Short mmCIF file of C-alpha atoms in Angstrom, two decimals:
data_model
loop_
_atom_site.label_atom_id
_atom_site.label_comp_id
_atom_site.label_asym_id
_atom_site.label_seq_id
_atom_site.Cartn_x
_atom_site.Cartn_y
_atom_site.Cartn_z
CA ALA A 16 0.00 0.00 0.00
CA GLN A 17 1.09 3.53 -0.69
CA SER A 18 2.31 5.26 2.42
CA VAL A 19 3.94 8.37 3.76
CA SER A 20 6.10 8.00 6.83
CA GLN A 21 7.23 10.73 9.18
CA HIS A 22 9.88 9.32 11.45
CA ASN A 23 9.69 11.78 14.29
CA HIS A 24 6.39 11.90 16.10
CA HIS A 25 7.34 14.43 18.74
CA VAL A 26 10.32 16.76 18.63
CA ILE A 27 11.36 19.15 21.38
CA LEU A 28 13.90 21.87 20.61
CA SER A 29 15.18 25.01 22.20
CA GLU A 30 14.90 28.30 20.37
CA ALA A 31 17.64 28.85 17.76
CA ALA A 32 18.23 25.12 17.36
CA SER A 33 18.22 23.67 13.87
CA LEU A 34 15.33 21.52 12.73
CA GLU A 35 15.06 18.60 10.37
CA LEU A 36 11.88 16.55 10.07
CA GLY A 37 11.99 13.40 8.03
CA CYS A 38 9.44 12.31 5.42
CA ASN A 39 9.61 9.22 3.25
CA TYR A 40 7.06 7.87 0.81
CA SER A 41 6.66 4.55 -0.90
CA TYR A 42 5.37 5.44 -4.38
CA GLY A 43 7.85 4.95 -7.23
CA GLY A 44 6.31 7.18 -9.86
CA THR A 45 6.05 10.93 -10.30
CA VAL A 46 4.89 12.72 -7.19
CA ASN A 47 3.97 16.15 -5.99
CA LEU A 48 5.16 16.78 -2.44
CA PHE A 49 3.88 19.13 0.23
CA TRP A 50 4.57 20.18 3.77
CA TYR A 51 1.70 21.64 5.75
CA VAL A 52 1.74 23.18 9.22
CA GLN A 53 -1.07 23.20 11.76
CA TYR A 54 -0.72 25.72 14.58
CA PRO A 55 -2.60 24.91 17.79
CA GLY A 56 -6.33 25.19 17.26
CA GLN A 57 -6.02 26.16 13.62
CA HIS A 58 -6.47 24.54 10.23
CA LEU A 59 -3.63 23.34 8.01
CA GLN A 60 -1.62 25.84 6.03
CA LEU A 61 0.82 25.21 3.21
CA LEU A 62 4.51 25.63 4.11
CA LEU A 63 6.01 24.63 0.79
CA LYS A 64 5.58 22.35 -2.20
CA TYR A 65 7.65 20.51 -4.77
CA PHE A 66 6.40 19.72 -8.26
CA SER A 67 9.55 19.58 -10.41
CA GLY A 68 12.85 21.34 -11.05
CA ASP A 69 15.22 22.38 -8.29
CA PRO A 70 14.95 19.72 -5.58
CA LEU A 71 15.64 22.28 -2.88
CA VAL A 72 12.49 24.30 -2.31
CA LYS A 73 12.00 27.25 -0.05
CA GLY A 74 8.79 27.99 1.72
CA ILE A 75 7.36 30.52 4.11
CA LYS A 76 8.82 31.47 7.50
CA GLY A 77 12.34 30.32 6.65
CA PHE A 78 11.47 26.69 6.02
CA GLU A 79 12.98 24.67 3.20
CA ALA A 80 12.81 21.08 2.04
CA GLU A 81 14.94 18.86 -0.13
CA PHE A 82 13.55 16.25 -2.48
CA ILE A 83 15.91 13.29 -2.84
CA LYS A 84 14.35 11.03 -5.43
CA SER A 85 16.73 8.12 -4.86
CA LYS A 86 15.79 8.04 -1.20
CA PHE A 87 12.08 8.76 -1.70
CA SER A 88 12.49 11.51 0.84
CA PHE A 89 11.34 15.09 1.30
CA ASN A 90 12.79 16.31 4.58
CA LEU A 91 11.83 19.65 6.07
CA ARG A 92 14.51 21.93 7.52
CA LYS A 93 14.87 25.23 9.28
CA PRO A 94 18.25 26.57 10.43
CA SER A 95 16.97 28.29 13.56
CA VAL A 96 13.56 27.63 15.09
CA GLN A 97 11.48 30.09 17.05
CA TRP A 98 8.94 29.56 19.79
CA SER A 99 6.23 30.49 17.26
CA ASP A 100 7.15 27.42 15.19
CA THR A 101 5.51 25.22 17.82
CA ALA A 102 2.95 23.31 15.75
CA GLU A 103 2.19 20.02 14.07
CA TYR A 104 3.82 19.40 10.71
CA PHE A 105 2.46 17.13 8.01
CA CYS A 106 4.13 15.78 4.92
CA ALA A 107 1.78 14.90 2.03
CA VAL A 108 2.24 13.15 -1.29
CA LEU A 109 0.11 13.31 -4.41
CA ARG A 110 0.80 10.58 -6.93
CA GLN A 111 0.79 11.53 -10.58
CA GLY A 112 -0.15 9.20 -13.39
CA SER A 113 -2.00 6.73 -11.21
CA SER A 114 -5.64 5.69 -11.34
CA ASN A 115 -6.25 7.75 -8.21
CA THR A 116 -4.77 11.02 -9.39
CA GLY A 117 -6.64 13.05 -6.82
CA LYS A 118 -5.69 10.96 -3.82
CA LEU A 119 -3.53 12.89 -1.38
CA ILE A 120 -1.78 10.87 1.30
CA PHE A 121 -0.61 12.48 4.51
CA GLY A 122 2.00 11.32 6.96
CA GLN A 123 1.13 10.80 10.61
CA GLY A 124 2.38 14.22 11.57
CA THR A 125 5.22 15.49 13.76
CA THR A 126 4.53 17.62 16.78
CA LEU A 127 7.22 20.24 17.25
CA GLN A 128 7.56 21.91 20.61
CA VAL A 129 9.99 24.81 20.81
CA LYS A 130 11.06 25.88 24.27
CA PRO A 131 11.79 29.57 24.76
CA GLU B 25 -11.88 36.76 1.25
CA ALA B 26 -11.00 33.32 -0.10
CA GLN B 27 -12.20 30.69 2.29
CA VAL B 28 -13.49 27.21 2.90
CA THR B 29 -16.41 27.21 5.31
CA GLN B 30 -17.51 24.19 7.29
CA ASN B 31 -20.61 23.83 9.43
CA PRO B 32 -21.12 22.96 12.15
CA ARG B 33 -17.82 23.53 13.95
CA TYR B 34 -18.79 21.25 16.80
CA LEU B 35 -21.43 18.53 17.07
CA ILE B 36 -22.26 15.98 19.71
CA THR B 37 -24.79 13.42 18.62
CA VAL B 38 -25.84 9.83 19.15
CA THR B 39 -25.23 6.61 17.28
CA GLY B 40 -27.45 6.11 14.25
CA LYS B 41 -28.74 9.66 13.89
CA LYS B 42 -28.01 10.84 10.37
CA LEU B 43 -25.95 13.99 10.10
CA THR B 44 -24.50 16.20 7.40
CA VAL B 45 -21.44 18.42 7.61
CA THR B 46 -21.52 21.13 5.00
CA CYS B 47 -18.52 22.52 3.16
CA SER B 48 -18.54 25.51 0.86
CA GLN B 49 -15.73 27.31 -0.98
CA ASN B 50 -15.83 30.66 -2.70
CA MET B 51 -12.76 30.27 -4.93
CA ASN B 52 -14.38 28.44 -7.86
CA HIS B 53 -12.11 25.49 -7.14
CA GLU B 54 -12.61 22.27 -9.06
CA TYR B 55 -11.07 19.94 -6.48
CA MET B 56 -12.56 19.36 -3.04
CA SER B 57 -11.78 16.80 -0.41
CA TRP B 58 -12.72 15.57 3.04
CA TYR B 59 -10.25 14.36 5.68
CA ARG B 60 -10.47 13.07 9.20
CA GLN B 61 -7.71 13.77 11.69
CA ASP B 62 -7.06 11.35 14.53
CA PRO B 63 -4.16 11.41 17.03
CA GLY B 64 -1.18 9.45 15.78
CA LEU B 65 -2.76 8.82 12.39
CA GLY B 66 -2.43 12.22 10.76
CA LEU B 67 -4.99 13.16 8.14
CA ARG B 68 -6.70 10.46 6.19
CA GLN B 69 -8.66 11.23 3.06
CA ILE B 70 -12.29 10.14 3.12
CA TYR B 71 -13.56 11.24 -0.29
CA TYR B 72 -12.49 13.67 -2.94
CA SER B 73 -14.10 15.30 -5.94
CA MET B 74 -12.32 16.39 -9.10
CA ASN B 75 -15.32 18.37 -10.34
CA VAL B 76 -19.09 18.58 -10.27
CA GLU B 77 -20.69 15.12 -10.22
CA VAL B 78 -17.25 13.48 -10.03
CA THR B 79 -16.40 11.91 -6.68
CA ASP B 80 -14.05 9.14 -5.65
CA LYS B 81 -13.07 7.25 -2.53
CA GLY B 82 -10.06 8.16 -0.46
CA ASP B 83 -8.41 5.87 2.06
CA VAL B 84 -11.23 5.64 4.62
CA PRO B 85 -14.61 6.01 2.86
CA GLU B 86 -16.55 3.42 4.86
CA GLY B 87 -19.54 4.90 6.65
CA TYR B 88 -19.47 8.16 4.70
CA LYS B 89 -21.19 9.57 1.64
CA VAL B 90 -20.59 12.73 -0.35
CA SER B 91 -22.18 14.59 -3.20
CA ARG B 92 -21.01 17.32 -5.54
CA LYS B 93 -24.06 18.80 -7.24
CA GLU B 94 -22.59 22.28 -7.38
CA LYS B 95 -19.01 23.40 -7.71
CA ARG B 96 -18.90 25.32 -4.44
CA ASN B 97 -20.46 22.72 -2.12
CA PHE B 98 -19.24 19.32 -1.01
CA PRO B 99 -21.27 17.98 1.94
CA LEU B 100 -20.16 14.99 3.99
CA ILE B 101 -22.98 12.69 5.04
CA LEU B 102 -22.93 10.16 7.84
CA GLU B 103 -26.05 8.05 7.28
CA SER B 104 -25.71 6.06 10.50
CA PRO B 105 -22.91 7.50 12.63
CA SER B 106 -21.01 5.25 14.99
CA PRO B 107 -18.61 6.07 17.85
CA ASN B 108 -15.56 5.20 15.72
CA GLN B 109 -16.42 8.19 13.55
CA THR B 110 -15.73 10.53 16.44
CA SER B 111 -12.99 12.69 14.99
CA LEU B 112 -11.90 16.09 13.72
CA TYR B 113 -12.96 16.58 10.11
CA PHE B 114 -11.47 18.97 7.58
CA CYS B 115 -12.76 20.00 4.19
CA ALA B 116 -10.29 21.35 1.65
CA SER B 117 -10.32 22.70 -1.86
CA SER B 118 -7.84 23.58 -4.59
CA SER B 119 -8.00 24.79 -8.16
CA ARG B 120 -6.81 21.39 -9.32
CA GLU B 121 -5.87 18.15 -7.58
CA ASN B 122 -2.14 18.83 -7.75
CA GLN B 123 -2.33 22.33 -6.31
CA PRO B 124 -1.96 23.24 -2.63
CA GLN B 125 -5.20 22.90 -0.74
CA HIS B 126 -7.07 25.49 1.26
CA PHE B 127 -8.46 23.99 4.43
CA GLY B 128 -11.54 24.82 6.42
CA ASP B 129 -11.41 25.40 10.17
CA GLY B 130 -12.51 21.87 10.99
CA THR B 131 -15.57 20.18 12.47
CA ARG B 132 -15.23 18.27 15.70
CA LEU B 133 -17.74 15.41 15.79
CA SER B 134 -18.49 13.35 18.86
CA ILE B 135 -20.69 10.30 18.36
CA LEU B 136 -21.96 8.86 21.63
#
């Protein structure tokens, strides 16, 4: 079965620490990749997306992610986190060229807690 | 303002009593989708719609129905709710299936 795996379920960092959240998927074809963030009590918002081209994509609020096709990975990074980054982060994969083109699969989510 | 509106935001009901959660978007988006969010499981897609009168199952469609009679509306119907459908539900829309989705504020359902 197609799946998206986020390795870290709960991450605790101090302010100014660097962040890397892992995301791996199991589909071998062409994919569109997304990272969404959900701040406490709010709905999901897009952080960044990858469709094609440069595998290093930059998003809002200083976040970036690198698509490594050979590793089926799309890890999220931020050089220096802030307390306001405390949220839940979701990786999502949309498969292209499959019979279920519109099916978006989310990872389980990673809760990030940043201590001031 | 571009938005996805869900109603109700909160609902407590009993097993077997049919309910409908409405979803409406004002962005003329073709693609709409329903998700449920459960702790430790992330978001799981229930149903999606590529356009009017075109709907398809996501990963967890059992116990749910949808319809897409108009472009802006995509209601989620629970014909006979059960306690395992207690969850936080999100509706989302995008211009096309491969574009970033705009999410509603969520509907918290409790089925007793």
